[in-house]
Amino acid sequence: MSKGPHIHQPLDFEVLPEPVFFFERVMPSDSIYPPQTHRWGEFVFSFRGVLELHAEGSLFRVPPGQGLWHPPETEHRGGNRAASLHCSLYIEPEIAAAKGLPETSCALTINAMVRAMLHHLRVKPPQSPYTAEESRLLEVVVDQLAIAPCTGSYLPTSNDAALSKVLAYLEDHPGDNRPVRQLAERFGTTERTLARKAQRDLGIPLSEWRQRLKVVRAMPMLQAGMTVENVALDLGYSTASAFIAMFRRLLDMTPDEYRKKAE
């Protein structure tokens, strides 16, 4: 008999232990995060695995090295298909407001310095009560989050009838490399119309969206032990070098470097 999904229960706090509280989670595959709302803001950062979170009517995918911000009092839910390692920074609403953190849920572009600080906190997690040094480090992280570009979702979606069909098809066939013109013809539209709708709804060209999808799909395959060559072929690349170059451009690391970090 197969096991059911793992239900993640939210932290049961009436008051945060610290004004900025760091919490790490290791979650098995097929985990579910039930709908939850809390008075503080939450920044979620993925070290390993892709998180899928719903908030304010949108679906956000958070791959490793990326983060998602939920303002205070925002209902959110989600889960992860593959095993994940991630952390949350819970931030008192007064601090979130004073620092000018976004008032809507959005993905934040995380720079190398913030990633390094979060990895340091993961290796040496602070224990409440925090020392003055630990509190200062977390305050610097929050300062950096406040000025980080807000990019919506890493892999955004669309409600447009034609574009949503194309995106759904690509999600089911990430290795399909047919030109956009042929995709458009398959779904009864034109390349120019698709390009316009992608820029309007996704904020990025469809070609960039397709590459992000390939990265998101490659991660669990690499974690499962597949060779870079086989992952590249499954995702429609004729050579591993082209796949490696794309992966490095989007994640600032090679597939092998990602695999080592995941291990």
CSV table of C-alpha atoms in Angstrom, one decimal:
chain,number,residue,atom,x,y,z
A,1,MET,CA,0.0,0.0,0.0
A,2,SER,CA,1.5,3.4,-1.0
A,3,LYS,CA,1.9,6.0,1.6
A,4,GLY,CA,-0.2,9.2,1.5
A,5,PRO,CA,1.2,12.7,1.3
A,6,HIS,CA,3.0,14.2,4.2
A,7,ILE,CA,0.9,16.9,5.8
A,8,HIS,CA,3.1,19.8,7.1
A,9,GLN,CA,1.6,21.5,10.1
A,10,PRO,CA,2.4,25.2,10.6
A,11,LEU,CA,4.3,26.4,13.6
A,12,ASP,CA,2.1,26.8,16.6
A,13,PHE,CA,3.2,30.3,17.9
A,14,GLU,CA,1.1,33.0,19.4
A,15,VAL,CA,4.2,35.2,19.7
A,16,LEU,CA,7.4,34.8,17.7
A,17,PRO,CA,10.4,33.7,19.9
A,18,GLU,CA,12.4,36.4,18.1
A,19,PRO,CA,11.5,39.5,16.1
A,20,VAL,CA,13.1,37.8,13.1
A,21,PHE,CA,13.0,34.1,13.6
A,22,PHE,CA,14.9,31.5,11.5
A,23,PHE,CA,13.4,28.1,11.0
A,24,GLU,CA,14.7,25.2,8.8
A,25,ARG,CA,12.6,22.4,7.4
A,26,VAL,CA,13.6,19.1,5.7
A,27,MET,CA,10.5,17.8,3.9
A,28,PRO,CA,10.0,14.4,2.2
A,29,SER,CA,8.5,14.2,-1.3
A,30,ASP,CA,4.8,14.7,-1.8
A,31,SER,CA,4.4,17.1,1.2
A,32,ILE,CA,1.4,19.3,1.5
A,33,TYR,CA,1.2,22.6,3.3
A,34,PRO,CA,-2.4,23.3,4.3
A,35,PRO,CA,-3.8,26.8,4.0
A,36,GLN,CA,-2.4,29.0,6.8
A,37,THR,CA,-2.4,32.6,7.9
A,38,HIS,CA,-0.3,34.3,10.6
A,39,ARG,CA,0.2,37.8,11.8
A,40,TRP,CA,3.8,37.9,10.8
A,41,GLY,CA,5.5,38.0,7.4
A,42,GLU,CA,7.3,35.0,6.0
A,43,PHE,CA,10.2,34.7,3.7
A,44,VAL,CA,10.7,31.2,2.3
A,45,PHE,CA,14.1,30.2,0.7
A,46,SER,CA,14.8,26.9,-1.0
A,47,PHE,CA,18.2,25.2,-0.5
A,48,ARG,CA,17.1,22.0,-2.2
A,49,GLY,CA,13.9,21.1,-4.1
A,50,VAL,CA,11.2,23.1,-5.8
A,51,LEU,CA,8.4,24.5,-3.6
A,52,GLU,CA,5.0,25.2,-5.1
A,53,LEU,CA,3.1,27.8,-3.1
A,54,HIS,CA,-0.3,29.4,-3.7
A,55,ALA,CA,-1.1,32.9,-2.4
A,56,GLU,CA,-3.3,35.8,-3.5
A,57,GLY,CA,-4.7,33.8,-6.4
A,58,SER,CA,-1.3,33.0,-7.9
A,59,LEU,CA,1.0,29.9,-8.1
A,60,PHE,CA,4.6,30.5,-7.2
A,61,ARG,CA,7.4,28.0,-7.9
A,62,VAL,CA,10.5,28.5,-5.8
A,63,PRO,CA,13.6,26.6,-7.1
A,64,PRO,CA,16.9,26.4,-5.1
A,65,GLY,CA,18.6,29.7,-4.6
A,66,GLN,CA,15.3,31.6,-4.9
A,67,GLY,CA,12.9,33.0,-2.3
A,68,LEU,CA,9.3,34.0,-1.9
A,69,TRP,CA,7.8,36.7,0.4
A,70,HIS,CA,4.4,36.5,2.1
A,71,PRO,CA,3.2,39.7,3.8
A,72,PRO,CA,1.6,39.5,7.2
A,73,GLU,CA,-1.9,38.1,7.3
A,74,THR,CA,-1.6,36.5,3.9
A,75,GLU,CA,-3.2,33.1,3.4
A,76,HIS,CA,-0.9,30.7,1.6
A,77,ARG,CA,-0.7,26.9,0.9
A,78,GLY,CA,1.5,24.7,-1.1
A,79,GLY,CA,3.7,21.6,-1.3
A,80,ASN,CA,6.7,20.0,-2.9
A,81,ARG,CA,6.8,17.0,-5.2
A,82,ALA,CA,10.4,16.0,-4.6
A,83,ALA,CA,12.2,16.1,-1.2
A,84,SER,CA,13.1,19.6,-0.2
A,85,LEU,CA,15.2,21.5,2.2
A,86,HIS,CA,14.2,25.1,2.9
A,87,CYS,CA,14.0,27.7,5.6
A,88,SER,CA,11.6,30.4,6.6
A,89,LEU,CA,12.3,33.8,8.1
A,90,TYR,CA,9.3,34.9,10.2
A,91,ILE,CA,9.3,38.7,10.5
A,92,GLU,CA,7.2,40.7,12.9
A,93,PRO,CA,4.7,42.9,11.0
A,94,GLU,CA,6.1,46.1,12.5
A,95,ILE,CA,9.6,45.3,11.2
A,96,ALA,CA,8.3,44.3,7.8
A,97,ALA,CA,6.5,47.6,7.5
A,98,ALA,CA,9.4,49.7,8.8
A,99,LYS,CA,11.8,48.0,6.3
A,100,GLY,CA,9.4,48.5,3.4
A,101,LEU,CA,9.0,44.8,2.5
A,102,PRO,CA,6.5,44.2,-0.4
A,103,GLU,CA,2.8,44.4,0.5
A,104,THR,CA,1.9,41.5,-1.9
A,105,SER,CA,3.3,37.9,-2.2
A,106,CYS,CA,6.2,37.8,-4.7
A,107,ALA,CA,9.3,36.0,-5.6
A,108,LEU,CA,12.5,38.0,-4.7
A,109,THR,CA,15.7,38.0,-6.6
A,110,ILE,CA,18.3,36.8,-4.1
A,111,ASN,CA,21.9,38.0,-4.5
A,112,ALA,CA,25.0,35.9,-3.7
A,113,MET,CA,25.6,37.7,-0.4
A,114,VAL,CA,22.1,36.8,1.0
A,115,ARG,CA,22.4,33.2,-0.3
A,116,ALA,CA,25.8,32.9,1.6
A,117,MET,CA,24.3,34.3,4.8
A,118,LEU,CA,21.3,32.0,4.6
A,119,HIS,CA,23.6,29.0,4.0
A,120,HIS,CA,25.6,30.1,7.1
A,121,LEU,CA,22.4,30.2,9.2
A,122,ARG,CA,21.5,26.7,7.9
A,123,VAL,CA,24.9,25.3,8.9
A,124,LYS,CA,24.9,27.1,12.3
A,125,PRO,CA,21.2,27.7,13.1
A,126,PRO,CA,20.7,30.2,15.9
A,127,GLN,CA,19.0,29.0,19.1
A,128,SER,CA,16.6,31.4,20.9
A,129,PRO,CA,17.4,33.5,22.7
A,130,TYR,CA,19.6,34.8,19.9
A,131,THR,CA,23.0,36.4,20.6
A,132,ALA,CA,23.5,40.1,19.5
A,133,GLU,CA,25.6,38.9,16.6
A,134,GLU,CA,22.9,36.5,15.4
A,135,SER,CA,20.3,39.2,15.6
A,136,ARG,CA,22.5,41.6,13.7
A,137,LEU,CA,23.1,39.0,10.9
A,138,LEU,CA,19.3,38.4,10.5
A,139,GLU,CA,18.7,42.2,10.5
A,140,VAL,CA,21.2,42.5,7.6
A,141,VAL,CA,19.3,39.7,5.7
A,142,VAL,CA,16.0,41.5,6.2
A,143,ASP,CA,17.6,44.8,5.0
A,144,GLN,CA,18.8,43.0,1.8
A,145,LEU,CA,15.3,41.4,1.2
A,146,ALA,CA,13.8,44.9,1.5
A,147,ILE,CA,15.8,46.1,-1.5
A,148,ALA,CA,15.7,42.8,-3.5
A,149,PRO,CA,13.8,43.1,-6.9
A,150,CYS,CA,10.3,41.6,-6.7
A,151,THR,CA,9.8,39.4,-9.8
A,152,GLY,CA,6.4,37.8,-9.3
A,153,SER,CA,6.8,34.1,-9.8
A,154,TYR,CA,9.9,32.3,-11.0
A,155,LEU,CA,7.7,30.3,-13.4
A,156,PRO,CA,4.6,32.5,-13.8
A,157,THR,CA,1.3,31.3,-15.2
A,158,SER,CA,-1.4,32.9,-17.4
A,159,ASN,CA,-5.2,32.9,-17.5
A,160,ASP,CA,-5.3,33.6,-21.2
A,161,ALA,CA,-7.0,30.9,-23.1
A,162,ALA,CA,-4.4,30.4,-25.8
A,163,LEU,CA,-1.2,31.0,-23.8
A,164,SER,CA,-2.4,28.8,-20.9
A,165,LYS,CA,-2.9,25.9,-23.3
A,166,VAL,CA,0.7,26.4,-24.6
A,167,LEU,CA,2.1,26.5,-21.1
A,168,ALA,CA,0.2,23.4,-20.0
A,169,TYR,CA,1.4,21.5,-23.1
A,170,LEU,CA,5.1,22.5,-22.4
A,171,GLU,CA,4.7,21.5,-18.7
A,172,ASP,CA,3.7,18.0,-20.0
A,173,HIS,CA,6.3,17.9,-22.7
A,174,PRO,CA,9.4,19.9,-21.4
A,175,GLY,CA,11.6,18.2,-23.9
A,176,ASP,CA,9.6,19.5,-26.9
A,177,ASN,CA,11.8,22.0,-28.7
A,178,ARG,CA,9.6,22.8,-31.7
A,179,PRO,CA,9.8,26.5,-32.6
A,180,VAL,CA,7.3,29.0,-31.1
A,181,ARG,CA,5.7,29.4,-34.6
A,182,GLN,CA,4.8,25.7,-34.7
A,183,LEU,CA,3.5,25.8,-31.1
A,184,ALA,CA,1.3,28.8,-32.0
A,185,GLU,CA,-0.1,27.0,-35.1
A,186,ARG,CA,-0.8,23.9,-33.0
A,187,PHE,CA,-3.0,26.0,-30.7
A,188,GLY,CA,-4.7,28.1,-33.3
A,189,THR,CA,-2.8,31.4,-32.8
A,190,THR,CA,0.3,33.2,-34.2
A,191,GLU,CA,3.9,33.5,-33.0
A,192,ARG,CA,3.5,37.3,-32.7
A,193,THR,CA,0.3,37.0,-30.6
A,194,LEU,CA,2.0,34.4,-28.3
A,195,ALA,CA,5.0,36.7,-27.9
A,196,ARG,CA,2.8,39.7,-27.0
A,197,LYS,CA,0.7,37.6,-24.5
A,198,ALA,CA,3.8,36.1,-22.9
A,199,GLN,CA,5.4,39.5,-22.3
A,200,ARG,CA,2.0,40.8,-20.9
A,201,ASP,CA,1.2,37.9,-18.6
A,202,LEU,CA,4.6,36.3,-17.8
A,203,GLY,CA,6.8,39.3,-17.9
A,204,ILE,CA,9.4,37.3,-19.8
A,205,PRO,CA,9.8,35.9,-23.3
A,206,LEU,CA,8.3,32.5,-23.9
A,207,SER,CA,11.9,31.2,-24.6
A,208,GLU,CA,13.0,32.3,-21.2
A,209,TRP,CA,10.0,30.6,-19.6
A,210,ARG,CA,10.8,27.4,-21.4
A,211,GLN,CA,14.4,27.4,-20.1
A,212,ARG,CA,13.2,28.1,-16.5
A,213,LEU,CA,10.8,25.1,-16.9
A,214,LYS,CA,13.7,22.9,-18.0
A,215,VAL,CA,15.7,23.9,-14.9
A,216,VAL,CA,12.8,23.2,-12.6
A,217,ARG,CA,12.3,19.8,-14.2
A,218,ALA,CA,16.1,19.0,-14.2
A,219,MET,CA,16.5,19.5,-10.4
A,220,PRO,CA,14.7,16.3,-9.2
A,221,MET,CA,16.2,14.3,-12.0
A,222,LEU,CA,19.7,15.3,-10.9
A,223,GLN,CA,18.9,14.6,-7.3
A,224,ALA,CA,17.7,11.1,-8.3
A,225,GLY,CA,21.1,10.3,-9.7
A,226,MET,CA,20.5,10.7,-13.5
A,227,THR,CA,23.6,11.7,-15.5
A,228,VAL,CA,23.8,15.2,-16.8
A,229,GLU,CA,23.9,13.7,-20.3
A,230,ASN,CA,20.6,11.8,-19.8
A,231,VAL,CA,18.9,14.8,-18.2
A,232,ALA,CA,20.0,17.0,-21.1
A,233,LEU,CA,18.6,14.5,-23.7
A,234,ASP,CA,15.3,14.1,-21.8
A,235,LEU,CA,14.9,17.8,-21.8
A,236,GLY,CA,15.5,18.1,-25.5
A,237,TYR,CA,19.1,19.2,-25.7
A,238,SER,CA,21.3,17.6,-28.4
A,239,THR,CA,24.4,18.1,-26.3
A,240,ALA,CA,25.1,18.2,-22.6
A,241,SER,CA,27.3,21.3,-23.0
A,242,ALA,CA,24.3,23.4,-24.2
A,243,PHE,CA,22.2,22.2,-21.2
A,244,ILE,CA,25.1,22.9,-18.8
A,245,ALA,CA,25.5,26.5,-20.2
A,246,MET,CA,21.7,27.2,-19.8
A,247,PHE,CA,21.7,25.7,-16.2
A,248,ARG,CA,24.7,27.8,-15.2
A,249,ARG,CA,23.2,31.0,-16.6
A,250,LEU,CA,20.0,30.6,-14.7
A,251,LEU,CA,21.3,29.2,-11.4
A,252,ASP,CA,24.9,30.4,-11.2
A,253,MET,CA,26.1,26.8,-10.9
A,254,THR,CA,26.6,23.7,-13.0
A,255,PRO,CA,24.3,20.7,-12.8
A,256,ASP,CA,27.1,18.8,-11.0
A,257,GLU,CA,27.6,21.6,-8.5
A,258,TYR,CA,23.8,21.6,-7.9
A,259,ARG,CA,23.8,17.9,-7.3
A,260,LYS,CA,26.7,18.1,-4.8
A,261,LYS,CA,24.9,20.9,-2.9
A,262,ALA,CA,21.7,18.8,-2.9
A,263,GLU,CA,23.6,15.8,-1.5
